[in-house]
Tab-separated table of C-alpha atoms and ligand atoms in Angstrom:
chain	number	residue	atom	x	y	z
A	8	MET	CA	0.000	0.000	0.000
A	9	ALA	CA	2.746	2.458	1.014
A	10	ILE	CA	4.684	1.618	-2.166
A	11	THR	CA	1.604	2.189	-4.357
A	12	ASN	CA	0.947	5.514	-2.631
A	13	SER	CA	4.564	6.582	-3.051
A	14	LEU	CA	4.462	5.677	-6.732
A	15	LYS	CA	1.274	7.649	-7.157
A	16	TYR	CA	2.774	10.610	-5.251
A	17	ASN	CA	5.922	10.605	-7.342
A	18	TRP	CA	4.036	10.317	-10.603
A	19	HIS	CA	1.322	12.887	-9.940
A	20	VAL	CA	3.378	15.348	-7.893
A	21	LYS	CA	7.048	15.100	-8.834
A	22	LEU	CA	7.028	13.820	-12.398
A	23	THR	CA	3.975	15.491	-13.900
A	24	GLY	CA	2.241	17.971	-11.551
A	25	GLN	CA	5.147	20.115	-10.426
A	26	PRO	CA	6.782	20.386	-13.875
A	27	PHE	CA	3.394	21.346	-15.336
A	28	LEU	CA	2.842	24.045	-12.695
A	29	ALA	CA	6.371	25.374	-13.284
A	30	TRP	CA	5.692	25.489	-17.039
A	31	GLN	CA	2.400	27.289	-16.438
A	32	ARG	CA	4.178	29.832	-14.231
A	33	ARG	CA	6.920	30.429	-16.814
A	34	GLN	CA	4.291	30.996	-19.506
A	35	ALA	CA	2.494	33.496	-17.281
A	36	GLU	CA	5.782	35.297	-16.563
A	37	ARG	CA	6.753	35.415	-20.241
A	38	HIS	CA	3.358	36.559	-21.478
A	39	PRO	CA	1.722	38.365	-18.564
A	40	LYS	CA	-1.973	38.847	-19.141
A	41	VAL	CA	-4.045	41.392	-17.288
A	42	SER	CA	-7.681	40.406	-16.958
A	43	SER	CA	-10.082	42.651	-18.868
A	44	ARG	CA	-11.847	43.130	-15.521
A	45	TRP	CA	-8.729	44.637	-13.946
A	46	ARG	CA	-9.245	48.364	-13.275
A	47	SER	CA	-6.000	49.487	-14.918
A	48	ASP	CA	-7.156	53.084	-14.771
A	49	ILE	CA	-6.924	53.128	-10.970
A	50	LEU	CA	-4.656	50.218	-10.020
A	51	SER	CA	-1.158	49.445	-11.286
A	52	PRO	CA	-0.787	46.116	-13.112
A	53	PRO	CA	-0.826	43.087	-10.769
A	54	LEU	CA	2.555	42.212	-9.256
A	55	LYS	CA	4.542	39.819	-11.443
A	56	ILE	CA	5.115	37.591	-8.423
A	57	GLY	CA	1.456	36.553	-8.697
A	58	ALA	CA	2.411	33.733	-11.081
A	59	ARG	CA	4.766	32.308	-8.427
A	60	THR	CA	2.188	32.707	-5.670
A	61	LYS	CA	-0.233	30.677	-7.752
A	62	GLU	CA	2.397	28.037	-8.426
A	63	LEU	CA	3.386	27.724	-4.740
A	64	ILE	CA	-0.178	27.404	-3.499
A	65	SER	CA	-1.130	24.948	-6.257
A	66	ARG	CA	1.983	22.859	-5.485
A	67	HIS	CA	1.104	22.811	-1.821
A	68	TYR	CA	-2.417	21.499	-2.404
A	69	LEU	CA	-1.199	19.110	-5.095
A	70	GLU	CA	1.260	17.578	-2.616
A	71	GLY	CA	-1.573	17.299	-0.115
A	72	ARG	CA	-3.804	15.540	-2.583
A	73	TYR	CA	-1.399	12.618	-2.863
A	74	ALA	CA	0.232	12.797	0.576
A	75	SER	CA	-1.899	10.226	2.417
A	76	GLY	CA	-0.071	6.925	2.721
A	77	HIS	CA	3.122	8.438	1.304
A	78	ARG	CA	4.058	10.746	4.182
A	79	PRO	CA	2.436	11.593	7.512
A	80	VAL	CA	-0.129	14.371	7.432
A	81	ALA	CA	-0.833	16.950	10.138
A	82	TRP	CA	-3.650	19.463	10.291
A	83	VAL	CA	-2.545	22.519	12.234
A	84	THR	CA	-4.083	25.784	13.454
A	85	SER	CA	-2.665	28.855	11.717
A	86	GLY	CA	-0.742	29.991	14.792
A	87	GLY	CA	0.463	26.480	15.630
A	88	PRO	CA	4.143	25.792	16.362
A	89	VAL	CA	4.662	23.848	13.198
A	90	GLU	CA	8.450	23.585	13.066
A	91	ILE	CA	8.684	20.311	15.045
A	92	LEU	CA	6.189	18.598	12.741
A	93	GLN	CA	8.017	19.906	9.696
A	94	ALA	CA	11.314	18.546	10.971
A	95	LEU	CA	9.607	15.160	11.318
A	96	GLY	CA	8.583	15.251	7.649
A	97	PHE	CA	4.848	15.871	8.026
A	98	TYR	CA	2.825	17.357	5.199
A	99	ILE	CA	1.067	20.283	6.883
A	100	LEU	CA	-2.440	21.431	6.100
A	101	TYR	CA	-3.921	24.584	7.602
A	102	PRO	CA	-7.713	24.351	7.604
A	103	GLU	CA	-7.954	28.130	8.133
A	104	ASN	CA	-6.014	28.769	4.919
A	105	HIS	CA	-8.195	26.289	3.155
A	106	GLY	CA	-11.171	28.203	4.614
A	107	ALA	CA	-9.788	31.469	3.214
A	108	LEU	CA	-9.371	29.858	-0.188
A	109	CYS	CA	-12.975	28.632	-0.003
A	110	GLY	CA	-13.953	32.234	0.818
A	111	VAL	CA	-12.144	33.618	-2.231
A	112	ARG	CA	-13.644	30.891	-4.448
A	113	GLY	CA	-17.200	31.425	-3.150
A	114	ALA	CA	-17.567	27.945	-1.622
A	115	VAL	CA	-18.286	28.945	1.990
A	116	VAL	CA	-22.080	29.139	1.907
A	117	GLU	CA	-22.390	25.590	0.585
A	118	LEU	CA	-19.772	24.037	2.893
A	119	SER	CA	-20.850	25.960	5.948
A	120	GLY	CA	-24.427	24.913	5.177
A	121	VAL	CA	-23.374	21.256	5.469
A	122	ALA	CA	-21.967	21.908	8.963
A	123	GLU	CA	-25.047	23.898	9.972
A	124	SER	CA	-27.339	21.047	8.824
A	125	ALA	CA	-25.292	18.769	11.070
A	126	GLY	CA	-26.077	21.029	14.033
A	127	TYR	CA	-23.171	23.482	14.148
A	128	SER	CA	-24.373	26.990	14.999
A	129	THR	CA	-23.877	29.942	12.668
A	130	ASP	CA	-22.333	31.692	15.683
A	131	ILE	CA	-19.249	29.471	15.350
A	132	CYS	CA	-16.340	30.916	13.360
A	133	SER	CA	-16.943	30.554	9.623
A	134	TYR	CA	-13.491	28.959	9.157
A	135	ALA	CA	-14.520	26.168	11.522
A	136	ARG	CA	-17.922	25.728	9.861
A	137	THR	CA	-16.349	25.678	6.403
A	138	ASP	CA	-13.770	23.112	7.457
A	139	ILE	CA	-16.251	20.852	9.227
A	140	GLY	CA	-18.604	21.129	6.232
A	141	SER	CA	-15.752	20.189	3.925
A	142	VAL	CA	-14.846	17.193	6.122
A	143	LEU	CA	-18.451	15.982	6.305
A	144	SER	CA	-19.204	16.449	2.599
A	145	GLY	CA	-15.750	15.615	1.191
A	146	LYS	CA	-16.065	18.734	-0.988
A	147	THR	CA	-13.306	21.265	-1.527
A	148	PRO	CA	-12.376	23.619	-4.358
A	149	VAL	CA	-8.849	22.132	-4.338
A	150	GLY	CA	-9.911	18.651	-5.405
A	151	ARG	CA	-9.139	16.576	-2.344
A	152	LEU	CA	-7.694	17.151	1.130
A	153	PRO	CA	-5.502	14.520	2.764
A	154	LYS	CA	-6.832	12.935	5.926
A	155	PRO	CA	-4.821	13.905	9.010
A	156	ASP	CA	-2.690	11.396	10.931
A	157	ILE	CA	-2.309	13.915	13.728
A	158	LEU	CA	-3.824	17.252	14.736
A	159	LEU	CA	-2.092	20.201	16.373
A	160	ALA	CA	-4.131	22.992	17.925
A	161	CYS	CA	-2.625	25.973	19.663
A	162	THR	CA	-4.836	28.282	21.708
A	163	ASN	CA	-2.725	31.360	20.930
A	164	ILE	CA	-5.340	32.655	18.476
A	165	CYS	CA	-8.648	31.715	20.113
A	166	GLN	CA	-10.507	29.078	22.090
A	167	THR	CA	-12.640	28.106	19.082
A	168	VAL	CA	-9.794	25.986	17.760
A	169	LEU	CA	-9.821	23.919	20.927
A	170	HIS	CA	-13.389	22.708	20.313
A	171	TRP	CA	-13.048	22.593	16.533
A	172	TYR	CA	-10.000	20.304	16.712
A	173	ARG	CA	-11.685	18.071	19.264
A	174	VAL	CA	-14.456	17.573	16.701
A	175	LEU	CA	-11.818	16.707	14.087
A	176	ALA	CA	-10.009	14.322	16.443
A	177	ARG	CA	-13.252	12.480	17.124
A	178	HIS	CA	-14.155	12.359	13.459
A	179	PHE	CA	-10.776	11.118	12.208
A	180	GLN	CA	-9.883	9.131	15.336
A	181	VAL	CA	-6.343	10.534	15.414
A	182	PRO	CA	-4.208	12.016	18.211
A	183	LEU	CA	-4.652	15.688	19.026
A	184	ILE	CA	-1.705	17.666	20.351
A	185	LEU	CA	-2.934	20.668	22.240
A	186	ILE	CA	-0.559	23.519	23.026
A	187	ASP	CA	-2.124	25.802	25.594
A	188	THR	CA	-0.562	29.267	25.564
A	189	PRO	CA	-1.358	31.447	28.587
A	190	PHE	CA	-2.605	34.915	27.700
A	191	VAL	CA	0.015	37.664	27.928
A	192	TYR	CA	-1.688	40.522	29.773
A	193	SER	CA	1.367	42.737	30.082
A	194	LYS	CA	4.634	40.771	30.082
A	195	LEU	CA	5.513	37.182	29.250
A	196	THR	CA	6.296	35.418	32.527
A	197	GLU	CA	8.964	32.770	33.037
A	198	HIS	CA	6.296	30.436	34.384
A	199	SER	CA	4.225	30.723	31.185
A	200	LEU	CA	7.314	30.174	29.076
A	201	GLN	CA	8.309	27.012	30.956
A	202	TYR	CA	4.704	25.770	30.830
A	203	VAL	CA	4.689	25.967	27.005
A	204	ILE	CA	8.204	24.516	26.659
A	205	LYS	CA	7.068	21.531	28.737
A	206	GLN	CA	4.078	20.990	26.459
A	207	LEU	CA	6.321	21.135	23.385
A	208	GLU	CA	8.640	18.555	24.959
A	209	ASN	CA	5.676	16.312	25.735
A	210	SER	CA	4.350	16.634	22.186
A	211	ILE	CA	7.561	15.339	20.582
A	212	PRO	CA	7.189	11.593	21.421
A	213	VAL	CA	3.540	11.682	20.268
A	214	ALA	CA	4.495	13.245	16.943
A	215	GLU	CA	7.511	10.912	16.596
A	216	GLN	CA	5.307	7.886	17.049
A	217	VAL	CA	2.929	9.016	14.304
A	218	ALA	CA	5.807	10.019	11.995
A	219	GLY	CA	7.633	6.753	12.644
A	220	CYS	CA	10.992	8.491	13.166
A	221	LYS	CA	12.978	10.405	15.774
A	222	LEU	CA	13.250	14.185	15.797
A	223	ASN	CA	16.562	15.355	14.409
A	224	TYR	CA	17.478	18.563	16.260
A	225	ASN	CA	19.817	19.732	13.513
A	226	ARG	CA	16.943	19.499	11.051
A	227	LEU	CA	14.734	21.380	13.524
A	228	LYS	CA	17.309	24.171	13.649
A	229	GLU	CA	17.394	24.355	9.848
A	230	ILE	CA	13.594	24.643	9.770
A	231	ILE	CA	13.601	27.375	12.427
A	232	LYS	CA	16.202	29.280	10.418
A	233	LEU	CA	14.057	29.044	7.266
A	234	SER	CA	10.945	30.113	9.217
A	235	LYS	CA	12.830	33.061	10.627
A	236	ASP	CA	14.231	34.077	7.235
A	237	ALA	CA	10.788	33.927	5.596
A	238	THR	CA	9.075	35.917	8.343
A	239	GLU	CA	11.852	38.531	8.385
A	240	LEU	CA	11.488	39.007	4.634
A	241	TRP	CA	7.729	39.251	5.069
A	242	GLN	CA	8.202	41.997	7.658
A	243	GLU	CA	10.440	43.887	5.238
A	244	ILE	CA	7.785	43.547	2.543
A	245	ILE	CA	5.181	44.985	4.896
A	246	ASN	CA	7.512	47.832	5.796
A	247	ARG	CA	7.888	48.775	2.132
A	248	GLY	CA	4.345	50.110	2.532
A	249	ARG	CA	5.955	53.120	4.260
A	250	HIS	CA	7.034	54.422	0.865
A	251	ARG	CA	4.883	56.908	-1.015
A	252	PRO	CA	3.334	55.675	-3.181
A	253	ALA	CA	3.168	52.292	-1.450
A	254	PRO	CA	4.339	49.556	-3.852
A	255	ILE	CA	1.978	47.000	-2.301
A	256	SER	CA	-1.492	47.315	-0.812
A	257	VAL	CA	-2.849	45.114	1.944
A	258	PHE	CA	-5.182	43.512	-0.582
A	259	ASP	CA	-2.061	42.210	-2.356
A	260	GLN	CA	-0.537	41.285	1.010
A	261	PHE	CA	-3.603	39.225	1.914
A	262	ILE	CA	-3.003	37.088	-1.181
A	263	HIS	CA	0.787	36.878	-0.971
A	264	MET	CA	0.830	36.065	2.748
A	265	ALA	CA	-0.364	32.494	2.094
A	266	PRO	CA	3.160	30.996	1.937
A	267	VAL	CA	4.299	32.589	5.224
A	268	VAL	CA	1.251	31.095	6.928
A	269	GLU	CA	1.169	27.625	5.424
A	270	MET	CA	4.693	27.068	4.097
A	271	ARG	CA	6.968	28.442	6.788
A	272	GLY	CA	10.213	26.526	7.222
A	273	LYS	CA	10.721	25.921	3.493
A	274	LYS	CA	13.485	27.186	1.240
A	275	ALA	CA	10.967	27.844	-1.565
A	276	THR	CA	9.111	30.254	0.720
A	277	VAL	CA	12.287	32.189	1.530
A	278	ASP	CA	13.143	32.435	-2.191
A	279	PHE	CA	9.601	33.534	-2.963
A	280	TYR	CA	9.695	36.434	-0.493
A	281	ALA	CA	13.167	37.482	-1.611
A	282	ALA	CA	11.787	37.733	-5.167
A	283	LEU	CA	8.718	39.667	-4.021
A	284	LEU	CA	10.895	42.116	-2.075
A	285	LYS	CA	13.087	42.613	-5.145
A	286	GLU	CA	10.051	43.375	-7.296
A	287	LEU	CA	8.771	45.897	-4.758
A	288	ASP	CA	12.156	47.618	-4.625
A	289	GLU	CA	12.190	47.860	-8.414
A	290	ASN	CA	8.722	49.380	-8.338
A	291	ILE	CA	9.760	51.836	-5.629
A	292	ALA	CA	12.732	52.901	-7.774
A	293	LYS	CA	10.362	53.461	-10.718
A	294	GLY	CA	7.812	55.272	-8.531
A	295	ILE	CA	5.122	52.657	-9.190
A	296	GLY	CA	2.481	52.448	-6.485
A	297	ALA	CA	-0.227	49.835	-6.026
A	298	VAL	CA	-2.821	52.606	-6.448
A	299	ARG	CA	-2.029	54.859	-9.410
A	300	ASN	CA	-2.985	58.137	-7.830
A	301	GLU	CA	-2.289	57.559	-4.139
A	302	ARG	CA	-3.645	60.487	-2.122
A	303	LYS	CA	-4.640	58.900	1.162
A	304	ARG	CA	-3.284	55.977	3.140
A	305	LEU	CA	-5.154	53.695	5.504
A	306	LEU	CA	-4.706	50.923	8.062
A	307	TRP	CA	-6.839	47.767	8.007
A	308	ASP	CA	-7.559	46.026	11.297
A	309	ASN	CA	-8.636	42.379	11.604
A	310	LEU	CA	-9.001	39.626	8.995
A	311	PRO	CA	-9.748	40.468	5.374
A	312	ILE	CA	-13.216	40.058	3.901
A	313	TRP	CA	-12.079	37.325	1.553
A	314	TYR	CA	-15.032	37.419	-0.828
A	315	ARG	CA	-14.850	41.226	-1.324
A	316	LEU	CA	-11.100	41.906	-1.702
A	317	ARG	CA	-11.477	43.212	-5.224
A	318	TYR	CA	-14.422	45.432	-4.342
A	319	PHE	CA	-12.507	47.177	-1.549
A	320	ALA	CA	-9.317	47.533	-3.595
A	321	GLU	CA	-11.217	49.091	-6.491
A	322	TYR	CA	-13.633	51.264	-4.561
A	323	LEU	CA	-10.896	52.793	-2.436
A	324	GLY	CA	-8.437	52.927	-5.346
A	325	GLU	CA	-10.985	54.905	-7.340
A	326	HIS	CA	-10.756	57.598	-4.670
A	327	GLY	CA	-6.946	57.565	-4.618
A	328	ILE	CA	-6.915	55.609	-1.354
A	329	CYS	CA	-4.410	52.853	-0.726
A	330	VAL	CA	-4.712	50.618	2.328
A	331	VAL	CA	-1.006	50.253	3.019
A	332	ALA	CA	-0.823	48.518	6.399
A	333	SER	CA	-2.697	45.902	8.369
A	334	THR	CA	-2.444	44.500	11.868
A	335	TYR	CA	-3.300	41.093	10.414
A	336	THR	CA	-0.494	40.785	7.862
A	337	ASN	CA	1.873	42.404	10.358
A	338	ALA	CA	1.122	39.596	12.817
A	339	TRP	CA	2.958	37.154	10.519
A	340	GLY	CA	6.146	39.190	10.487
A	341	GLU	CA	6.509	40.864	13.859
A	342	LEU	CA	7.484	37.714	15.759
A	343	ALA	CA	10.488	36.884	13.543
A	344	PRO	CA	13.086	38.353	15.939
A	345	MET	CA	12.010	35.894	18.655
A	346	MET	CA	13.070	32.839	16.690
A	347	ASN	CA	16.485	31.652	17.751
A	348	VAL	CA	18.225	28.689	16.153
A	349	GLU	CA	20.415	28.209	19.228
A	350	LYS	CA	17.440	27.794	21.553
A	351	PRO	CA	14.954	25.813	19.468
A	352	LEU	CA	12.231	24.889	21.957
A	353	GLU	CA	12.504	28.029	24.049
A	354	SER	CA	12.307	30.277	21.009
A	355	ILE	CA	9.392	28.310	19.554
A	356	ALA	CA	7.559	28.720	22.884
A	357	ARG	CA	8.388	32.431	23.113
A	358	THR	CA	7.304	33.077	19.514
A	359	TYR	CA	4.041	31.198	19.672
A	360	ILE	CA	2.942	32.667	23.010
A	361	SER	CA	3.244	36.167	21.600
A	362	PRO	CA	0.849	36.640	18.648
A	363	ILE	CA	-1.295	39.741	18.714
A	364	LEU	CA	-4.399	37.694	19.571
A	365	ASN	CA	-2.711	36.263	22.666
A	366	GLN	CA	-1.962	39.692	24.059
A	367	GLY	CA	-4.249	42.331	25.557
A	368	THR	CA	-6.348	44.814	23.588
A	369	LYS	CA	-3.874	47.504	24.631
A	370	TYR	CA	-1.164	45.721	22.668
A	371	LYS	CA	-3.348	45.900	19.560
A	372	LEU	CA	-4.102	49.584	20.153
A	373	ASP	CA	-0.388	50.302	20.623
A	374	THR	CA	0.360	48.412	17.401
A	375	MET	CA	-2.224	50.418	15.491
A	376	GLN	CA	-0.992	53.707	16.916
A	377	ARG	CA	2.581	52.825	16.020
A	378	MET	CA	1.546	51.897	12.488
A	379	VAL	CA	-0.452	55.113	12.053
A	380	LYS	CA	2.736	57.059	12.794
A	381	GLU	CA	5.260	54.902	10.953
A	382	PHE	CA	3.189	54.505	7.792
A	383	GLN	CA	1.909	58.116	7.932
A	384	LEU	CA	-1.712	57.074	7.737
A	385	ASP	CA	-4.798	59.198	7.199
A	386	GLY	CA	-7.395	56.833	8.603
A	387	VAL	CA	-8.265	53.355	9.829
A	388	ILE	CA	-10.832	50.734	8.805
A	389	LEU	CA	-11.610	48.319	11.618
A	390	HIS	CA	-13.350	45.253	10.306
A	391	SER	CA	-15.627	44.034	13.087
A	392	ASP	CA	-15.571	40.362	12.191
A	393	ARG	CA	-18.666	38.477	13.301
A	394	SER	CA	-16.692	35.237	13.339
A	395	CYS	CA	-13.497	36.327	15.015
A	396	LYS	CA	-14.512	37.517	18.451
A	397	PRO	CA	-10.965	37.698	19.899
A	398	TYR	CA	-9.840	39.986	17.095
A	399	SER	CA	-12.940	42.167	17.257
A	400	ILE	CA	-13.200	42.653	21.007
A	401	GLY	CA	-12.316	46.175	22.102
A	402	GLN	CA	-12.583	47.665	18.617
A	403	ILE	CA	-15.123	50.339	19.613
A	404	ASP	CA	-12.743	51.689	22.255
A	405	GLN	CA	-9.802	51.321	19.889
A	406	ARG	CA	-11.647	53.287	17.214
A	407	ASN	CA	-12.543	56.037	19.702
A	408	ARG	CA	-8.980	56.280	20.979
A	409	LEU	CA	-7.613	56.523	17.432
A	410	ILE	CA	-10.057	59.320	16.614
A	411	GLN	CA	-9.431	61.211	19.847
A	412	GLU	CA	-5.677	60.819	20.094
A	413	PHE	CA	-4.719	61.087	16.424
A	414	GLY	CA	-7.577	63.154	15.083
A	415	ILE	CA	-7.980	60.778	12.173
A	416	PRO	CA	-11.190	59.170	10.891
A	417	ALA	CA	-11.714	55.545	11.868
A	418	LEU	CA	-14.513	53.390	10.510
A	419	LEU	CA	-15.952	50.299	12.166
A	420	LEU	CA	-17.282	48.027	9.448
A	421	GLU	CA	-19.380	44.997	10.369
A	422	ALA	CA	-18.966	41.871	8.257
A	423	ASP	CA	-17.566	38.348	8.404
A	424	HIS	CA	-14.226	37.299	6.966
A	425	ASP	CA	-15.585	34.210	5.189
A	426	ASP	CA	-19.375	34.097	5.274
A	427	PRO	CA	-21.020	36.458	2.758
A	428	ARG	CA	-24.387	35.977	4.443
A	429	ALA	CA	-23.162	38.277	7.213
A	430	TYR	CA	-22.263	41.025	4.751
A	431	ALA	CA	-24.767	43.808	4.033
A	432	GLU	CA	-23.762	45.122	0.612
A	433	GLU	CA	-25.654	48.409	0.710
A	434	GLN	CA	-24.853	49.209	4.297
A	435	VAL	CA	-21.125	48.696	3.693
A	436	ALA	CA	-21.234	50.789	0.507
A	437	SER	CA	-22.955	53.712	2.188
A	438	ARG	CA	-20.721	53.660	5.273
A	439	LEU	CA	-17.642	53.443	3.075
A	440	ALA	CA	-18.861	56.388	0.982
A	441	SER	CA	-19.329	58.564	4.089
A	442	PHE	CA	-15.910	57.534	5.373
A	443	VAL	CA	-14.232	58.455	2.090
A	444	GLU	CA	-15.938	61.849	2.221
A	445	MET	CA	-14.708	62.343	5.766
A	446	LEU	CA	-11.136	61.556	4.704
A	447	ASP	CA	-11.240	64.426	2.246
A	448	ASN	CA	-12.541	66.969	4.749
B	501	LIG	S1	-12.184	32.724	15.698
B	501	LIG	FE1	-10.649	34.029	14.720
B	501	LIG	S2	-8.682	33.225	15.372
B	501	LIG	FE2	-10.209	31.648	15.807
B	501	LIG	S3	-10.177	30.339	14.015
B	501	LIG	FE3	-11.765	31.853	13.671
B	501	LIG	S4	-10.744	33.505	12.543
B	501	LIG	FE4	-9.119	32.224	13.432
């Protein structure tokens, strides 16, 4: 069985799939086509790196399609400490990224509906509903997802994942590694750090047993180094948004952040971000901005609204507004300095305790205030995400503080990152129109 699966994997992935995707990417690079729907009058042409982004993501899901029986498979929460599993050779799937892809491809209502018919409330995060619906129905826009051999959930983003992954563990009858990260109210304590290190240590024999091999610490160090390099490059990319005009908008960042979320610890990801940074620097040198006539610059708080990325980019672009910074994309870069090859487990613990969602609302406000200054912003859009309660809590106070202390307009926009049924088209359009007017006054 294992030999048949390996033959299938090598044929479909290595011998045919990957070369085909590389050929497709080269064609797209040689003869770049801009869709007739692209608003070239207000937005600069799409970044050339887009062809590589598509190739990387397609490769990732292609590998997943044929991974079962060939290599161990882990399903992991987006903020999960993935480096140990990577060093053990697991194929890693991030259901939240798959959920985002379902959002972009318009598959959420159907998949979420399957979960809701099975009794899951619409109050549960739409990523969880989409994933559970996909598991129950076997449907996915990427063809097929590999079944997990192990699950890893880390509570550093929310408590939803704890219950969601318990559902998955029951369904697939596989071990669940749970990493519980104490909330950081003001400062990370030594006790919290040791508590997480201990859990990481305890998780290793479980993962080794499923992988069928021992953890090689030298390999772990290599993976940490690659993770660090990729996240550092990502942070530099985000910081290029400080230039006027900004060479990349957050709507581009939302798309190009996929590799740093789901392919950390890989050389291909480091190369990808080095190439993206190079392209941005070339565009900066030529004075090319993401929005052709950039007049105003904004911050985006919270997750994107996956099914309306184009609408926001175009509507705002039409008014010379570029959203140049986001607390969400920043969250994937700001922890890079904490990774330390010389202290693998300690630095993994330190890094994964510290995401923005595992720190107090003051930390988020401080981050936004810092970004308003550093990116010279004219306003803020706070997406109040019906699904993501931990990200949305405190936003009314944060908006008020931004208005009072910086004298800049801040808009609270209610929606859901993945579920279009929680999106009121006309209400959003009219609130956005008033906000744009305010920015000009
Ligand atoms: S509630 Fe928020 S952090 Fe948790 S899974 Fe959903 S989107 Fe992610």
